[in-house]
Protein backbone atom coordinates (compact mmCIF):
# COMPACT_ATOMS: atom_id res chain seq x y z
CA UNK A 1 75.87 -2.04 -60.04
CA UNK A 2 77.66 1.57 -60.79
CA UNK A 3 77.74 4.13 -58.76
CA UNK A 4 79.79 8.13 -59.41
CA UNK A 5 80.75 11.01 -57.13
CA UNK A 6 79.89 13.88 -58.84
CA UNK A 7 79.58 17.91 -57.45
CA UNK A 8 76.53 20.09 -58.36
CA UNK A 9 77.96 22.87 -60.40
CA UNK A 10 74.91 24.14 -61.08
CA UNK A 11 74.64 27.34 -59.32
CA UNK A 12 70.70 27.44 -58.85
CA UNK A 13 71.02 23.86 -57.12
CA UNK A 14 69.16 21.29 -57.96
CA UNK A 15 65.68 23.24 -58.66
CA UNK A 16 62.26 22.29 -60.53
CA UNK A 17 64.49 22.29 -64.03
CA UNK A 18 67.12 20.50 -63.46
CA UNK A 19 65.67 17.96 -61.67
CA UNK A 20 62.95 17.17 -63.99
CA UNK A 21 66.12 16.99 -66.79
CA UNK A 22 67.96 14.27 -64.73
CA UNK A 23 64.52 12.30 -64.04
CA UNK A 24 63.69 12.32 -67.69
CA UNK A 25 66.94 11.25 -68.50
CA UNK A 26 67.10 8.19 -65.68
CA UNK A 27 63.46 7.50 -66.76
CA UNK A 28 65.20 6.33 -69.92
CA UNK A 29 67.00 3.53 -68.61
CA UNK A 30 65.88 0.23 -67.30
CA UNK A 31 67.99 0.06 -64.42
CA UNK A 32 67.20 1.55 -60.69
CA UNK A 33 68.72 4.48 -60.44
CA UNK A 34 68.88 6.26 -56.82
CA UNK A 35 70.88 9.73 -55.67
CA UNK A 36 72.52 9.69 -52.48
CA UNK A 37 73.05 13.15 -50.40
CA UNK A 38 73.30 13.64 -46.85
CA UNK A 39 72.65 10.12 -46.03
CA UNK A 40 68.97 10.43 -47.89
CA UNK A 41 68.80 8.04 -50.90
CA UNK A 42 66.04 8.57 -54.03
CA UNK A 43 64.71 7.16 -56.51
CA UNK A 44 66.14 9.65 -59.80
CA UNK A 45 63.76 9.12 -62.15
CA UNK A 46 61.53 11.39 -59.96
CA UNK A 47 61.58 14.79 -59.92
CA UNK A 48 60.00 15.67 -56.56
CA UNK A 49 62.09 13.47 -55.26
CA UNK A 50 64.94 14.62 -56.23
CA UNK A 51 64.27 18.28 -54.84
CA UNK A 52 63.75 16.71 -51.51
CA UNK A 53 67.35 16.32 -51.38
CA UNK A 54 68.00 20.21 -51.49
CA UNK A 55 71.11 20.01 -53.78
CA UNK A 56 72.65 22.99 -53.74
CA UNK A 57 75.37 24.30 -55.65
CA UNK A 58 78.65 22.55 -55.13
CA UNK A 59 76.69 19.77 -53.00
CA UNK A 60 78.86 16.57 -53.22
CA UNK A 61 76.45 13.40 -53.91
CA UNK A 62 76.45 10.04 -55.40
CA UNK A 63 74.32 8.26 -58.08
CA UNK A 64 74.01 5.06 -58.18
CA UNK A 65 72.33 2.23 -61.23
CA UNK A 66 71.77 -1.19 -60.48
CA UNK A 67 70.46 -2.96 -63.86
CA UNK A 68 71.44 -3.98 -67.35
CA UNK A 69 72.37 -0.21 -68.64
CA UNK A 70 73.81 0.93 -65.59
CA UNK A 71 76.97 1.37 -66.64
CA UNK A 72 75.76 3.62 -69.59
CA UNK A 73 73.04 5.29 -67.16
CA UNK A 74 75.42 6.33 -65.03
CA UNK A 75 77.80 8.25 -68.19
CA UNK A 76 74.98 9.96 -69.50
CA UNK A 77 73.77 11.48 -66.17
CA UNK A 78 77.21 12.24 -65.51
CA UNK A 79 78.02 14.27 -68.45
CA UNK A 80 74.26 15.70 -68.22
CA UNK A 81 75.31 17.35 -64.80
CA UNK A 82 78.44 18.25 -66.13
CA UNK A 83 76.12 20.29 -68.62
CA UNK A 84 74.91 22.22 -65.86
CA UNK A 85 71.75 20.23 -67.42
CA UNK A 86 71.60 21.25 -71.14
CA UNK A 87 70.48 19.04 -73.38
């Protein structure tokens, strides 16, 4: 399992684009991925869920991989958000 802190420097938050970004990129892993804010954990590789969480900008959150790419999961959504989501 891997897990990263990361801030939302995104100043939109965590809106329709963004989110579907970061849940097409988890969807490309094999491992579970999951976002934790405010105590409310989701599954990342949806979008809708990952609005629910209402990340807005500079929100403080964790992601989290438990599988066989985790490791690598978790450094390519970590540099995605430190995009500000360009691909």
């Amino acid at each position: 399992m891997a897990e990263i802190k990361k801030v939302l420097l995104n100043k939109e938050g965590l809106h329709a684009r963004p989110a579907g970004a970061l849940a097409k990129t988890a969807a490309g892993f094999k491992s579970k991925i999951e976002l934790l804010f405010n105590q409310k954990k989701v599954n990342a590789k949806s979008s809708l869920s990952l609005m629910t969480l209402g990340l807005g900008h500079n929100a403080e959150f964790t992601i989290f991989a438990d599988g066989e790419d985790s490791e690598q999961a978790i450094k390519t959504l970590s540099e995605l958000i430190d995009k500000e989501f360009k691909i």
